[in-house]
Coordinates of C-alpha atoms and ligand atoms in Angstrom, one line a residue:
X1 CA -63.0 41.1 -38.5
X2 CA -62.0 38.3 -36.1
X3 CA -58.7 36.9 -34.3
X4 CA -58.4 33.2 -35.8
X5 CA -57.0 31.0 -33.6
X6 CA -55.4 28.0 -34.1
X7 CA -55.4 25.2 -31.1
X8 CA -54.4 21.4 -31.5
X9 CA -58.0 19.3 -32.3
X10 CA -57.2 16.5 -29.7
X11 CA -53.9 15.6 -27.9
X12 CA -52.4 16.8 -24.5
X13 CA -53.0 20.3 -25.5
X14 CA -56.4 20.4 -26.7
X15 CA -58.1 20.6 -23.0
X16 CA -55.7 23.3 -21.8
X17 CA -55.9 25.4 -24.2
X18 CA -59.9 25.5 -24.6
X19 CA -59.8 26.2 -20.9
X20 CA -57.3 29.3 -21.1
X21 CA -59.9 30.8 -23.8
X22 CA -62.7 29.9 -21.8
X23 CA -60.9 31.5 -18.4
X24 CA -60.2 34.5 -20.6
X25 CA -64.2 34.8 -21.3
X26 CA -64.0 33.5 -24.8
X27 CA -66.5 30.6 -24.9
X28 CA -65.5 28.1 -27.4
X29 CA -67.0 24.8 -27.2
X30 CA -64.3 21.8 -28.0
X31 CA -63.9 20.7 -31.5
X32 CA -64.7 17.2 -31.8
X33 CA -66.3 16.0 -35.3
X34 CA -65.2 20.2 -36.5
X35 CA -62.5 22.3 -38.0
X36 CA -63.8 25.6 -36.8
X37 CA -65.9 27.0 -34.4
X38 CA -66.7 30.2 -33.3
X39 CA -66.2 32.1 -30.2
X40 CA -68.7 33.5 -28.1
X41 CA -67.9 37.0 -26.6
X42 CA -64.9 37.6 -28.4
X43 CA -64.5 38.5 -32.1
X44 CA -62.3 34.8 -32.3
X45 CA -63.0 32.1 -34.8
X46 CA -61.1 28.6 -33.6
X47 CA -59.1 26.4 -35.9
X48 CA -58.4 22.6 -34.8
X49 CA -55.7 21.5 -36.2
X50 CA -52.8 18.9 -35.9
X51 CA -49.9 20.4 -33.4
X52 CA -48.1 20.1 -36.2
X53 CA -49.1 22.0 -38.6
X54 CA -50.2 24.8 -36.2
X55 CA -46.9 27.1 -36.7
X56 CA -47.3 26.5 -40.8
X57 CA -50.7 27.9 -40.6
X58 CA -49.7 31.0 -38.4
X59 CA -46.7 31.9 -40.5
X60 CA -49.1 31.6 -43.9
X61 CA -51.5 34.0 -41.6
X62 CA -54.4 31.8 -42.5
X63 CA -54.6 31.5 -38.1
X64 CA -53.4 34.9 -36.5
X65 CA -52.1 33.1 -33.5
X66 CA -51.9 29.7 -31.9
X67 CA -50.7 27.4 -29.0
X68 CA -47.9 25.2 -29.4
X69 CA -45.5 23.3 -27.8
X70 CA -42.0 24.5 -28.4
X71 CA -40.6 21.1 -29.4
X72 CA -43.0 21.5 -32.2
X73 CA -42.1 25.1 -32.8
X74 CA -38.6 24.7 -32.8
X75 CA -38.4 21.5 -34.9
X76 CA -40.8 23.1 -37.8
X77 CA -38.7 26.7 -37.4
X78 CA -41.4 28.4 -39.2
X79 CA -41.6 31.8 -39.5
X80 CA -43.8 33.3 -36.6
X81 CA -43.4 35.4 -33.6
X82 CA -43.6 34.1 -30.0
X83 CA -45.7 36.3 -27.9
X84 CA -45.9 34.2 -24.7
X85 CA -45.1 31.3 -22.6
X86 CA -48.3 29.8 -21.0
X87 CA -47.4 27.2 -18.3
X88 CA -49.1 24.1 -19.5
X89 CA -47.5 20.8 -21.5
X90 CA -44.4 21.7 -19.8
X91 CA -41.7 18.4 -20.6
X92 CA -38.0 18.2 -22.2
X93 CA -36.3 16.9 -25.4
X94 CA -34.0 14.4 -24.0
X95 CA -31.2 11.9 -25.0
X96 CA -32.1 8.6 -23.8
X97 CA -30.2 5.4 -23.8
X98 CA -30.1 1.7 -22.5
X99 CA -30.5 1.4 -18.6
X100 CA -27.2 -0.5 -18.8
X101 CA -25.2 1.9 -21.3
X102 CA -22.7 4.3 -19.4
X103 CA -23.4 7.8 -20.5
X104 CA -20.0 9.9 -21.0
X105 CA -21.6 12.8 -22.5
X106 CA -22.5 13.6 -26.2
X107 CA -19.4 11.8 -27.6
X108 CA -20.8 8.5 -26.6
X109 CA -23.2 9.0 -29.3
X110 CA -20.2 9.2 -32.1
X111 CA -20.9 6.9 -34.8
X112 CA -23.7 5.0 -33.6
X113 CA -27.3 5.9 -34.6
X114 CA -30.3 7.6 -32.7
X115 CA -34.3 7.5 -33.5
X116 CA -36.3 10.4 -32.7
X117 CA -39.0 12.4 -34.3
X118 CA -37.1 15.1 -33.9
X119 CA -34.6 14.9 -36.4
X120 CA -34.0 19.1 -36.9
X121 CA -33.1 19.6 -32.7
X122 CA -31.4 16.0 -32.5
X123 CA -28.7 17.0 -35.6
X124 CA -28.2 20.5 -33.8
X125 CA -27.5 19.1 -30.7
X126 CA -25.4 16.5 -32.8
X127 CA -23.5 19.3 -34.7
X128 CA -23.4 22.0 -31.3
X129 CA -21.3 19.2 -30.2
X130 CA -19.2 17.7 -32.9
X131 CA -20.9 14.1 -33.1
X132 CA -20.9 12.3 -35.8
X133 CA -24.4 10.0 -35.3
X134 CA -26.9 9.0 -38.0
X135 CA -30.7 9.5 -37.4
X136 CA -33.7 7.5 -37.7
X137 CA -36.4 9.5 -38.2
X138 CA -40.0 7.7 -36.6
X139 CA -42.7 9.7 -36.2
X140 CA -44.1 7.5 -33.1
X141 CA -43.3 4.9 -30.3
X142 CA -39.5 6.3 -30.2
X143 CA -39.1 4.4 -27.1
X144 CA -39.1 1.3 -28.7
X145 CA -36.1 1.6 -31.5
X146 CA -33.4 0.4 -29.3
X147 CA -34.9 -2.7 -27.8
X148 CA -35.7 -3.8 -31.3
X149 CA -32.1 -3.0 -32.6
X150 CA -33.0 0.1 -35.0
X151 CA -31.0 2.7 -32.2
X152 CA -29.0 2.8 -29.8
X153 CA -30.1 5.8 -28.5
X154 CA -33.4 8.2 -28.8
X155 CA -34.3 11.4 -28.5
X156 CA -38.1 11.6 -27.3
X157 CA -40.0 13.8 -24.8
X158 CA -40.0 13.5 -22.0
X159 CA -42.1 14.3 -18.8
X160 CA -42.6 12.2 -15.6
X161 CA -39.9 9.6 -17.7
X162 CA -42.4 6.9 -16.8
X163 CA -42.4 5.6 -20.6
X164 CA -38.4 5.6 -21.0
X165 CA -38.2 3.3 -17.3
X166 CA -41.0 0.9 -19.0
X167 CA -38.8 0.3 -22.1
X168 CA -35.4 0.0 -20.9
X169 CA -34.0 3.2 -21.0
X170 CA -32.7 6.1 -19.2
X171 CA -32.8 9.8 -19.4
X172 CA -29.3 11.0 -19.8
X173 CA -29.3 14.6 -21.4
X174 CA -32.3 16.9 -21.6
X175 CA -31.2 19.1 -25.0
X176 CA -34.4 21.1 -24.9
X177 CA -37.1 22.5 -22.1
X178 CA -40.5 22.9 -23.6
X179 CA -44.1 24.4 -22.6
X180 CA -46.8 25.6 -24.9
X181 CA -46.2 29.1 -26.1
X182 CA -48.9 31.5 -27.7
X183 CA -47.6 32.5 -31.3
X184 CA -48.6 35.0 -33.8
X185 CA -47.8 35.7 -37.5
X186 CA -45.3 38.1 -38.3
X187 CA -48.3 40.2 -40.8
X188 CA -50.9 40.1 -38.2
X189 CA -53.6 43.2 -39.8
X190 CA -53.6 46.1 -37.1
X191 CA -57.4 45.0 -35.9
X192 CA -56.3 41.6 -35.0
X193 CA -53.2 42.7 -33.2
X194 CA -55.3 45.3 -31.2
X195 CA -57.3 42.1 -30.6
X196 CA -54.1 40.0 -29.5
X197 CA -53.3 42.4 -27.4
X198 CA -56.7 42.4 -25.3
X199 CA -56.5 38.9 -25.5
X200 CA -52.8 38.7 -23.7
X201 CA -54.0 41.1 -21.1
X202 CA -56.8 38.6 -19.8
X203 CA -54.1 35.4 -20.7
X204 CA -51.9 37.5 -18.2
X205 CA -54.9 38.5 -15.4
X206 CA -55.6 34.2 -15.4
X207 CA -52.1 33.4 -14.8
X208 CA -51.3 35.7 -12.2
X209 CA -54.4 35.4 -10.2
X210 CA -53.5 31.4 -10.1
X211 CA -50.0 32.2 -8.4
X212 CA -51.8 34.1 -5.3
X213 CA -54.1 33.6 -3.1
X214 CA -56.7 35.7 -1.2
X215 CA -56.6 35.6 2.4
X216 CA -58.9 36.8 5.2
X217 CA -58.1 36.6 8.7
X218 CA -58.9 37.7 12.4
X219 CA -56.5 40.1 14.1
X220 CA -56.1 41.1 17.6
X221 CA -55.2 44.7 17.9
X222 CA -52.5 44.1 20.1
X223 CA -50.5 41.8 16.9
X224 CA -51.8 44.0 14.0
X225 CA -48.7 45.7 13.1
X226 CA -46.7 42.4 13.4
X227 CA -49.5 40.4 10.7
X228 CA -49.6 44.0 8.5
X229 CA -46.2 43.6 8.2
X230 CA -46.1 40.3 6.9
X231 CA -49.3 40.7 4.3
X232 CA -47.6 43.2 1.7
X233 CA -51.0 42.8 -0.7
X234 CA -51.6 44.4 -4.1
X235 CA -51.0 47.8 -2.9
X236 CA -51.2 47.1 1.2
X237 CA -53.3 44.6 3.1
X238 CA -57.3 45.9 4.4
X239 CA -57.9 46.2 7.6
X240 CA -61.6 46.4 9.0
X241 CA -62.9 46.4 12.5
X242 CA -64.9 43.3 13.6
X243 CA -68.3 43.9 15.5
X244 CA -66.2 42.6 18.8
X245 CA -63.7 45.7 20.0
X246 CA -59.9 45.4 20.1
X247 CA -60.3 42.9 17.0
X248 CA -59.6 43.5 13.1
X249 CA -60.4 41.4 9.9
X250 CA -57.0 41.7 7.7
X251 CA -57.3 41.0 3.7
X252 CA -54.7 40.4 1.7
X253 CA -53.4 38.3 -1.1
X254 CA -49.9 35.7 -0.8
X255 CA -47.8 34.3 -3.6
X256 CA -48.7 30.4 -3.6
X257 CA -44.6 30.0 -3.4
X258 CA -44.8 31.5 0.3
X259 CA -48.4 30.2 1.2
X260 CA -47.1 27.2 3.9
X261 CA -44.8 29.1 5.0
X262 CA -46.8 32.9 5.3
X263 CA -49.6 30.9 7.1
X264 CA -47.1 29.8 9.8
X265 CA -46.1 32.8 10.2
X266 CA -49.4 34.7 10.7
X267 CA -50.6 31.9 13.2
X268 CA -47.4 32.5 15.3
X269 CA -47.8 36.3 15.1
X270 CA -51.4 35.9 16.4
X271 CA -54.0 35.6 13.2
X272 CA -56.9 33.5 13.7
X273 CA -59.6 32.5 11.8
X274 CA -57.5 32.4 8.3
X275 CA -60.0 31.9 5.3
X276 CA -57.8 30.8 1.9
X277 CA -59.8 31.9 -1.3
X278 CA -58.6 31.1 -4.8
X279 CA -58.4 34.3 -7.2
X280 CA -60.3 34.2 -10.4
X281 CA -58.6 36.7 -12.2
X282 CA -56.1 39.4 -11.1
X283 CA -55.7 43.1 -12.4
X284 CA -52.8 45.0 -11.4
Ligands
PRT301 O1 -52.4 14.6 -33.2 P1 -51.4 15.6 -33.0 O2 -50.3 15.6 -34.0 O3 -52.0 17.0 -32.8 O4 -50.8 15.3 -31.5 P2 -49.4 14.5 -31.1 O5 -49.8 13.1 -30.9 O6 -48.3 14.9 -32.0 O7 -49.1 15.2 -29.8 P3 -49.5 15.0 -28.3 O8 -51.0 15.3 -28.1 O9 -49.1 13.7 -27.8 O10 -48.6 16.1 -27.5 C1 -48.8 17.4 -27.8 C2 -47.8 18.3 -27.1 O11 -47.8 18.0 -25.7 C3 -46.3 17.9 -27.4 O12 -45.9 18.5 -28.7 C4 -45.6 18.6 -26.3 O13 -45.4 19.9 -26.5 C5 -46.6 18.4 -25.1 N1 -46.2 17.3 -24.2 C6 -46.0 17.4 -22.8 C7 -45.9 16.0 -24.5 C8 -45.6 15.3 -23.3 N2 -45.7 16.3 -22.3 C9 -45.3 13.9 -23.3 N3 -45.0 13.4 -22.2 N4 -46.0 15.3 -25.7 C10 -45.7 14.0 -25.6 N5 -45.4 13.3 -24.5 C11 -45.1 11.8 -24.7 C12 -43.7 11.5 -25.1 O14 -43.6 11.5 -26.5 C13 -43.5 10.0 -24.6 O15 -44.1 9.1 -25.5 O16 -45.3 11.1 -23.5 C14 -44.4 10.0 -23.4 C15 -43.5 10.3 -22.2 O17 -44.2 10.7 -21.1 P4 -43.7 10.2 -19.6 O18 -44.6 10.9 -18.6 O19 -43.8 8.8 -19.6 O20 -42.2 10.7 -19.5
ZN302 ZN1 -48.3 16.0 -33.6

């Protein structure tokens, strides 16, 4: 009885998602020159596949879950369940068009044509909005189609917009934000969803403990209640004497959000001595 997992076999989300199994103790080594693999310390056997056909193989239940981005889960509208956004290959479908081109809004695209290789999410946007525009359907190098004269628009990916700036064009209207989301079939077998679930709880534990911090500092008695009050903690900051009287060693943990700012703070109300330690994992 084991969890099978399906993660793309090289791309942007191959390294990312061997690392969140890894930081969630399953050991799988990365699958270059193999389909499968097994995990060590987890009951988990590791398909590599194409992103694409990763939400085919979840909704057949051949994999029991998988990581994919939503552009590719959206596009393939499969039948599968998403259990969870995980925070990496974050980007956008987006509308791009010529540098030069004056954007008006959708109807600018009316009757002229768009390449993309997303042709499902480009014709819903197209039909959410009334516009009438045909689609070229190319499953690579988008960006190119309208300097060669096949589009006059595309609908690509999009992330630091680097690529669209080096042919040309210009981002005009994201139509879809996207991340890598953890999916299951909808006839996962009771064993493997009991297996999911521990496997969410420590997916859950990694992320959280990469928002916060953990931070030890020196107190002077005469300023404790002031720093106390600014270090709310897990449940409430711990406070320790220090071998020299009148002092205290304060331990707490701060949302990375607030870190710049917190620090200031405890530095004005009197902390010294502030040690910043990154937190493995976190169990609340
Ligand atoms: O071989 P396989 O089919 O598995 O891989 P693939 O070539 O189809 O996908 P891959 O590895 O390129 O991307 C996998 C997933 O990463 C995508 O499905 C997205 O969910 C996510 N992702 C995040 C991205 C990007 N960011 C991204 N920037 N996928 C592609 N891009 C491309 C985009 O298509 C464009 O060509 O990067 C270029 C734009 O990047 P910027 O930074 O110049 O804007
Ligand atoms: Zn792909």
């Amino acid at each position: 009885m084991k969890l099978k997992i399906a993660i793309q076999k090289s791309g942007r989300l191959h390294e990312d998602s061997i690392k969140l199994l890894n930081d969630c103790g399953l050991n799988v080594k990365n699958g270059h020159n193999q389909l499968k693999s097994n995990a060590e310390n987890f009951p988990a056997e590791v398909y590599f596949l194409r992103d694409d056909d990763i939400p085919q193989y979840v909704e057949d239940g051949v994999a029991h879950i998988g990581f994919v981005g939503e552009n590719v889960l959206y596009e393939k509208a499969k039948t599968v369940e998403v259990v969870e956004q995980v925070g990496f290959g974050k980007c956008r479908l987006s509308i791009a068009v010529s540098k030069n081109d004056e954007y008006t809004g959708p109807q600018f695209l009316e009757g002229k044509k768009i390449a993309t290789s997303y042709p499902f999410l480009t014709q819903k946007f197209l039909t959410e909005n009334g516009v009438n525009c045909e689609i070229h359907e190319i499953s690579g190098s988008v960006e190119l189609a309208p300097g060669i004269g096949l589009a006059d628009a595309v609908c690509d990916l999009v992330s630091s917009g680097f690529t669209l700036f080096m042919n040309g064009l210009k981002e005009v209207q994201p139509i879809l934000q996207c991340q890598t989301v953890l999916i299951k079939s909808s006839v996962l077998p009771h064993e493997q969803q009991t297996l999911l679930d521990q496997l969410v709880f420590r997916i859950r534990s990694v992320r959280k403990a990469k928002k916060y911090k953990y931070v030890l500092l020196n107190a002077p008695q005469a300023s404790l209640d002031a720093i106390i009050s600014l270090l709310p903690g897990m449940r409430s900051p711990t406070v320790l004497p220090l071998a020299q009287s009148g002092w205290s060693s304060v331990h707490s943990v701060i949302e990375e959000d607030a870190f710049w700012t917190k620090i200031e703070q405890l530095k004005a109300a009197g902390a010294e001595g502030i040690l910043v330690i990154p937190i493995e994992k976190m169990i609340v």
